[in-house]
Short mmCIF file of C-alpha atoms in Angstrom, two decimals:
data_model
loop_
_atom_site.label_atom_id
_atom_site.label_comp_id
_atom_site.label_asym_id
_atom_site.label_seq_id
_atom_site.Cartn_x
_atom_site.Cartn_y
_atom_site.Cartn_z
CA MET L 162 24.94 8.56 13.94
CA SER L 163 27.66 10.83 11.48
CA SER L 164 26.62 14.64 11.71
CA GLU L 165 27.29 14.29 7.30
CA ARG L 166 24.42 11.54 6.98
CA TYR L 167 21.93 14.23 5.75
CA SER L 168 23.89 16.96 5.05
CA ARG L 169 22.95 17.13 1.58
CA GLN L 170 19.42 17.00 2.01
CA GLU L 171 19.91 19.99 4.79
CA LEU L 172 21.80 22.19 2.32
CA PHE L 173 19.06 22.49 0.32
CA THR L 174 17.31 25.31 1.22
CA PRO L 175 13.78 24.76 1.76
CA ILE L 176 14.50 21.90 4.36
CA GLY L 177 17.48 23.32 5.69
CA LYS L 178 18.42 22.00 9.46
CA SER L 179 15.39 23.09 10.82
CA GLY L 180 13.55 20.93 8.26
CA GLN L 181 15.46 18.07 9.09
CA GLU L 182 14.58 18.63 12.13
CA LYS L 183 11.34 18.00 11.75
CA ILE L 184 11.69 15.23 9.48
CA VAL L 185 13.45 13.06 12.24
CA SER L 186 9.87 13.73 14.34
CA LYS L 187 7.26 12.78 11.78
CA HIS L 188 5.43 9.44 11.45
CA VAL L 189 4.42 8.49 7.60
CA LEU L 190 2.22 5.62 6.94
CA ILE L 191 2.63 3.47 3.70
CA ILE L 192 -0.29 1.26 2.92
CA GLY L 193 1.48 -1.51 0.52
CA ALA L 194 4.45 -2.66 0.14
CA GLY L 195 4.62 -3.29 -4.01
CA ALA L 196 6.47 -0.99 -6.30
CA LEU L 197 5.01 1.97 -4.75
CA GLY L 198 5.55 1.53 -1.23
CA THR L 199 9.32 -0.49 -0.93
CA ALA L 200 10.50 2.96 -3.21
CA SER L 201 8.55 5.19 -1.05
CA ALA L 202 9.44 3.47 1.77
CA GLU L 203 13.54 3.52 1.16
CA ALA L 204 13.60 7.10 0.03
CA LEU L 205 11.91 8.35 3.02
CA VAL L 206 14.39 6.38 5.45
CA ARG L 207 16.84 7.37 3.35
CA ALA L 208 15.59 11.43 4.38
CA GLY L 209 15.42 10.28 7.87
CA VAL L 210 11.81 10.57 8.59
CA GLY L 211 11.39 9.81 12.23
CA THR L 212 9.08 6.46 12.25
CA VAL L 213 7.54 4.48 9.09
CA THR L 214 4.56 2.30 9.35
CA ILE L 215 4.25 -0.61 6.45
CA ILE L 216 1.48 -2.06 6.21
CA ASP L 217 0.65 -5.09 3.24
CA ARG L 218 -1.22 -8.56 2.98
CA ASP L 219 0.83 -10.16 0.39
CA TYR L 220 4.26 -11.93 0.04
CA VAL L 221 6.98 -11.58 -2.31
CA GLU L 222 6.98 -13.80 -5.70
CA TRP L 223 9.15 -13.97 -8.49
CA SER L 224 7.34 -11.35 -10.65
CA ASN L 225 7.77 -8.80 -7.74
CA LEU L 226 11.61 -8.49 -8.56
CA GLN L 227 11.54 -6.30 -11.92
CA ARG L 228 9.97 -3.43 -10.10
CA GLN L 229 9.58 -3.93 -6.23
CA GLN L 230 12.99 -2.74 -5.64
CA LEU L 231 13.37 -3.67 -1.79
CA TYR L 232 13.23 -7.51 -2.07
CA THR L 233 15.74 -10.49 -3.38
CA GLU L 234 15.14 -13.87 -4.83
CA GLU L 235 15.45 -15.23 -1.34
CA ASN L 236 12.52 -13.57 -0.42
CA ALA L 237 10.46 -14.43 -3.45
CA GLU L 238 11.81 -18.71 -2.59
CA ARG L 239 10.15 -18.85 0.71
CA ARG L 240 7.62 -16.48 0.07
CA THR L 241 8.68 -14.28 2.81
CA PRO L 242 5.82 -11.28 3.80
CA LYS L 243 6.18 -8.01 1.86
CA ALA L 244 6.04 -5.88 5.42
CA VAL L 245 8.74 -8.20 7.23
CA ALA L 246 11.03 -8.36 3.74
CA ALA L 247 10.96 -4.63 3.86
CA LYS L 248 11.22 -3.93 6.88
CA ASN L 249 14.51 -6.18 6.75
CA ARG L 250 16.72 -3.93 4.19
CA LEU L 251 15.11 -0.64 5.72
CA GLN L 252 16.89 -1.61 9.02
CA GLU L 253 20.02 -2.13 7.18
CA VAL L 254 19.99 1.46 4.91
CA ASN L 255 18.95 3.23 7.93
CA SER L 256 18.87 1.74 11.83
CA SER L 257 17.98 5.42 13.68
CA VAL L 258 14.25 4.58 11.54
CA ASN L 259 11.66 3.25 13.58
CA ILE L 260 10.14 0.69 11.36
CA HIS L 261 6.56 -1.10 11.97
CA ALA L 262 5.65 -4.02 9.86
CA HIS L 263 2.21 -5.56 10.12
CA VAL L 264 1.06 -7.84 7.75
CA MET L 265 -2.20 -8.09 7.04
CA ASP L 266 -5.24 -6.69 5.11
CA GLY L 267 -5.44 -3.38 6.17
CA ASN L 268 -9.57 -3.26 7.01
CA ILE L 269 -11.13 -0.41 8.19
CA GLU L 270 -10.43 -1.26 11.99
CA GLU L 271 -6.75 -1.92 11.48
CA LEU L 272 -5.99 1.06 9.51
CA GLU L 273 -8.14 3.24 11.67
CA SER L 274 -5.94 2.19 14.30
CA LEU L 275 -2.83 2.94 12.87
CA ILE L 276 -4.03 6.15 11.90
CA THR L 277 -5.20 7.27 14.93
CA GLN L 278 -1.50 6.03 16.49
CA GLY L 279 0.08 10.20 15.82
CA VAL L 280 0.60 9.69 11.17
CA ASP L 281 1.56 12.68 9.60
CA VAL L 282 1.07 11.83 6.43
CA ILE L 283 -0.40 8.88 4.79
CA ILE L 284 1.25 7.29 1.40
CA ASP L 285 -1.15 5.47 -1.13
CA ALA L 286 0.57 2.58 -2.54
CA THR L 287 -2.18 0.39 -3.20
CA ASP L 288 -3.29 -1.74 -5.85
CA ASN L 289 -6.96 -1.53 -5.96
CA PHE L 290 -10.02 1.28 -5.21
CA ASP L 291 -11.96 -0.48 -2.73
CA THR L 292 -8.79 0.24 -0.03
CA ARG L 293 -7.88 3.69 -1.63
CA LEU L 294 -11.71 4.97 -1.10
CA ILE L 295 -11.05 3.73 2.59
CA ILE L 296 -8.03 5.52 2.76
CA ASN L 297 -9.80 8.59 1.72
CA ASP L 298 -13.03 8.35 4.20
CA LEU L 299 -10.15 7.33 7.23
CA ALA L 300 -7.75 10.52 5.87
CA GLN L 301 -10.83 12.96 5.95
CA LYS L 302 -12.77 11.68 9.05
CA HIS L 303 -9.26 11.93 11.02
CA GLN L 304 -8.11 15.23 9.03
CA VAL L 305 -4.72 13.44 7.99
CA PRO L 306 -3.04 14.20 4.51
CA TRP L 307 -2.28 11.88 2.18
CA VAL L 308 -0.31 11.19 -1.09
CA TYR L 309 -2.25 9.26 -4.13
CA GLY L 310 -0.04 7.45 -6.25
CA ALA L 311 -0.83 4.79 -9.45
CA CYS L 312 1.37 3.12 -11.99
CA VAL L 313 0.77 1.08 -15.09
CA GLY L 314 2.44 0.28 -18.24
CA SER L 315 4.52 3.43 -18.59
CA TYR L 316 1.26 5.64 -17.45
CA GLY L 317 1.46 6.75 -13.81
CA ILE L 318 -0.81 9.34 -11.76
CA SER L 319 -0.76 11.18 -8.54
CA TYR L 320 -2.18 14.07 -6.60
CA THR L 321 -1.72 15.37 -2.94
CA ILE L 322 -5.35 15.60 -0.59
CA LEU L 323 -5.35 17.63 1.91
CA PRO L 324 -8.52 17.23 4.07
CA GLY L 325 -10.76 20.55 4.64
CA GLU L 326 -8.41 21.72 1.67
CA THR L 327 -8.92 19.60 -1.60
CA PRO L 328 -11.07 17.76 -3.41
CA CYS L 329 -11.28 14.15 -2.18
CA LEU L 330 -10.66 10.64 -3.88
CA SER L 331 -14.51 10.50 -4.29
CA CYS L 332 -14.68 14.32 -5.78
CA LEU L 333 -12.44 13.16 -8.68
CA LEU L 334 -13.20 9.93 -9.31
CA ASP L 335 -16.86 11.51 -10.52
CA THR L 336 -14.97 13.90 -13.32
CA VAL L 337 -11.01 12.21 -13.80
CA PRO L 338 -11.34 9.16 -15.57
CA MET L 339 -8.99 6.81 -13.27
CA GLY L 340 -8.72 3.24 -15.96
CA GLY L 341 -8.90 0.12 -15.26
CA MET L 342 -6.10 -1.63 -16.45
CA THR L 343 -3.76 -3.81 -14.02
CA CYS L 344 0.04 -4.50 -14.44
CA ASP L 345 -1.03 -7.68 -14.35
CA THR L 346 -3.39 -7.13 -17.89
CA VAL L 347 -0.56 -4.82 -20.12
CA GLY L 348 2.39 -4.52 -17.57
CA ILE L 349 4.47 -2.44 -16.06
CA ILE L 350 8.14 -1.17 -16.16
CA SER L 351 9.83 -0.01 -14.01
CA PRO L 352 10.96 4.00 -14.84
CA ALA L 353 6.87 4.40 -14.57
CA VAL L 354 7.15 3.59 -11.00
CA GLN L 355 10.01 5.82 -9.94
CA MET L 356 8.34 8.75 -11.54
CA VAL L 357 5.17 8.46 -9.49
CA VAL L 358 7.73 7.76 -6.16
CA SER L 359 9.40 11.04 -7.16
CA TYR L 360 5.88 12.94 -6.53
CA GLN L 361 4.78 11.10 -3.87
CA VAL L 362 7.86 11.38 -2.23
CA THR L 363 8.50 14.51 -2.20
CA GLU L 364 4.76 15.77 -1.80
CA VAL L 365 5.40 13.86 1.45
CA LEU L 366 8.86 15.97 2.52
CA LYS L 367 7.12 19.27 1.66
CA LEU L 368 4.21 17.95 4.16
CA LEU L 369 6.91 16.82 6.79
CA VAL L 370 8.92 20.42 6.51
CA GLU L 371 5.31 22.07 7.08
CA ASP L 372 6.14 23.81 3.44
CA LYS L 373 2.51 23.86 2.52
CA ALA L 374 2.53 26.93 0.09
CA SER L 375 5.17 24.36 -2.01
CA LEU L 376 2.47 21.85 -2.75
CA ARG L 377 1.72 20.98 -5.98
CA LYS L 378 -1.88 21.94 -6.53
CA LYS L 379 -2.63 20.01 -9.48
CA LEU L 380 -3.20 16.34 -10.74
CA VAL L 381 -0.21 15.13 -12.34
CA SER L 382 -0.22 12.33 -14.96
CA PHE L 383 2.32 11.48 -17.54
CA ASP L 384 3.27 8.36 -20.25
CA LEU L 385 6.60 8.08 -20.47
CA TRP L 386 6.34 6.01 -23.55
CA LYS L 387 4.59 8.45 -25.49
CA ASN L 388 6.28 11.55 -23.80
CA GLN L 389 3.44 12.58 -22.93
CA HIS L 390 2.91 15.73 -19.63
CA THR L 391 0.19 16.69 -18.16
CA MET L 392 -1.29 19.19 -15.22
CA ILE L 393 -4.71 19.16 -14.35
CA ALA L 394 -6.45 21.97 -12.12
CA VAL L 395 -9.25 19.75 -10.19
CA ASP L 396 -9.65 22.29 -7.28
CA LYS L 397 -13.07 23.44 -8.99
CA VAL L 398 -14.32 19.49 -8.33
CA LYS L 399 -14.33 20.03 -4.83
CA LYS L 400 -18.33 18.98 -3.51
CA ALA L 401 -19.99 20.61 -0.89
CA ASP L 402 -22.33 17.39 -0.81
CA CYS L 403 -19.50 14.98 -1.29
CA PRO L 404 -20.41 12.08 1.14
CA SER L 405 -16.49 11.50 2.31
CA CYS L 406 -15.22 15.46 2.71
CA GLY L 407 -18.34 17.61 2.01
CA GLU L 408 -20.05 19.90 4.85
CA GLN L 409 -21.94 16.74 6.42
CA ALA L 410 -20.10 13.88 5.69
CA THR L 411 -20.89 10.40 6.15
CA TYR L 412 -17.69 8.74 5.42
CA PRO L 413 -19.82 6.02 3.40
CA PHE L 414 -16.89 3.65 2.63
CA LEU L 415 -16.34 3.10 6.44
CA ALA L 416 -20.19 1.82 6.58
CA TYR L 417 -20.24 -2.70 7.64
CA GLU L 418 -22.24 -3.11 4.32
CA ASN L 419 -19.32 -1.61 2.31
CA GLN L 420 -16.57 -3.48 3.88
CA THR L 421 -15.21 -6.27 1.58
CA LYS L 422 -14.52 -9.96 2.50
CA THR L 423 -13.86 -11.22 -0.35
CA ALA L 424 -11.57 -9.77 -3.48
CA VAL L 425 -10.08 -10.53 -6.61
CA LEU L 426 -6.48 -9.49 -6.15
CA CYS L 427 -5.15 -7.07 -9.08
CA GLY L 428 -5.60 -9.31 -11.93
CA ARG L 429 -3.46 -12.40 -10.07
CA ASN L 430 -5.90 -15.53 -10.88
CA THR L 431 -6.09 -15.30 -7.17
CA VAL L 432 -9.25 -14.38 -4.43
CA GLN L 433 -8.29 -13.21 -0.73
CA ILE L 434 -11.06 -14.47 1.68
CA ARG L 435 -10.95 -13.03 5.23
CA PRO L 436 -12.92 -13.52 8.15
CA ALA L 437 -15.96 -10.97 9.19
CA GLU L 438 -14.22 -11.01 12.48
CA GLY L 439 -10.62 -10.91 13.28
CA MET L 440 -8.87 -14.49 14.34
CA LYS L 441 -5.17 -15.93 15.13
CA ARG L 442 -4.73 -19.12 13.23
CA SER L 443 -1.84 -21.79 14.84
CA LEU L 444 -0.12 -22.20 11.50
CA ASP L 445 1.73 -25.67 13.11
CA ALA L 446 -1.99 -26.99 13.48
CA VAL L 447 -3.17 -25.37 9.63
CA ALA L 448 0.05 -27.62 8.33
CA GLU L 449 -0.88 -30.62 9.97
CA SER L 450 -4.14 -30.37 9.41
CA LEU L 451 -3.59 -29.69 5.35
CA ARG L 452 -0.54 -32.11 4.58
CA PRO L 453 -3.08 -35.24 3.77
CA HIS L 454 -4.44 -33.04 0.92
CA GLY L 455 -1.37 -32.01 -0.88
CA LYS L 456 2.46 -30.30 -1.01
CA VAL L 457 2.35 -28.49 2.50
CA GLU L 458 5.03 -25.49 3.05
CA GLN L 459 5.62 -23.43 5.87
CA ASN L 460 7.79 -20.38 7.42
CA PRO L 461 6.56 -17.60 10.21
CA TYR L 462 4.09 -16.53 8.74
CA LEU L 463 2.11 -18.57 6.28
CA VAL L 464 1.46 -21.90 4.90
CA SER L 465 1.01 -23.01 1.51
CA LEU L 466 -1.26 -26.08 0.03
CA THR L 467 -0.39 -26.74 -3.53
CA MET L 468 -2.95 -29.28 -5.20
CA ASP L 469 -2.78 -29.10 -8.96
CA GLU L 470 -3.43 -25.84 -10.37
CA LYS L 471 -4.74 -24.78 -7.81
CA ARG L 472 -2.97 -23.63 -4.38
CA LEU L 473 -4.72 -22.13 -0.48
CA VAL L 474 -1.91 -19.87 1.63
CA VAL L 475 -3.42 -18.98 4.69
CA PHE L 476 -1.66 -16.25 7.12
CA GLN L 477 -2.31 -16.35 11.08
CA ASP L 478 -4.50 -13.39 11.10
CA GLY L 479 -7.01 -16.08 9.39
CA ARG L 480 -7.01 -14.64 5.81
CA ALA L 481 -6.33 -17.21 2.97
CA PHE L 482 -5.27 -16.65 -0.49
CA ILE L 483 -6.84 -19.09 -3.14
CA HIS L 484 -4.90 -18.79 -6.38
CA GLY L 485 -5.99 -20.59 -9.34
CA THR L 486 -9.29 -18.62 -9.55
CA ASN L 487 -10.84 -15.51 -9.91
CA ASP L 488 -14.03 -17.68 -8.99
CA ILE L 489 -15.06 -15.70 -5.55
CA SER L 490 -17.88 -18.68 -5.58
CA GLU L 491 -15.04 -21.65 -6.32
CA ALA L 492 -12.51 -19.71 -3.97
CA LYS L 493 -14.79 -19.91 -1.16
CA THR L 494 -15.93 -23.47 -1.80
CA ILE L 495 -11.74 -24.80 -1.51
CA TYR L 496 -11.55 -22.38 1.57
CA TYR L 497 -14.23 -23.96 3.69
CA ARG L 498 -12.97 -27.36 2.33
CA TYR L 499 -10.19 -27.19 4.13
CA LEU L 500 -10.40 -24.17 6.60
CA GLY L 501 -13.83 -24.93 7.88
#
């Protein structure tokens, strides 16, 4: 590797050569490989982070290409799983980084297994609060810092959560309105994505070089179209009795009864169904059984069955997407009809 590769980063005094050595030795977990996840992953891989682990349950679609920067038209045509497509591109960007890609939902057991493999920082790049609350409890339980981020329309928000020091996401939810809009209901522009990523990645770099004194202590939000920018001090909202980060924490979002087995996906007119127990399906066998029922397409990671206005997509880990409905009961009917 050329000694010049990180020279400009090393010239930046808060990082320097010693900071770069720390960056190369660290491990970042990125949960979600959509707009925030792909941009964060590329920035960190270019910065030389030693190990980057990416987890995502979805595959590339045409609507992703407007803002999810690692993907191509070929990925959308092939419905390549996002984690796989991201890894392939990132390896071309920097072959010296260890990149691990996981095509899976990220339930509690899966996330906990990844977090306990020496992860130094977690980046939130998800599209739902169910997963974020699980991340929050796992981060508190295992004392791993994480950086929250979200964006929709021209609006974005970010906050750095340090277990044992700052308010956690559960504390914030009682005080700071997070909104209920999604990119599928009000749209999104890519500059909003890049702005959130800039905040998230900068905080991650501070953590990786162990410069905690420079961390932003406030929650930041902005609206690029309306030329608004706000920094909110939230340190006083930390609760001693918070069930997620308080003195007697019980981590409620890790309880079995709070685990989601079905989920409507972020305004996409799609329901995900995940088996209660992990399983591995033979995609060849699934494709063969589905062939009489409609148009079947297959790649190494999934099988897709199109039936009139509905589409059933089955992954190796037993998960299924039912496109064309937001009705969980209807989705379950389709799932059991074709998969038993």
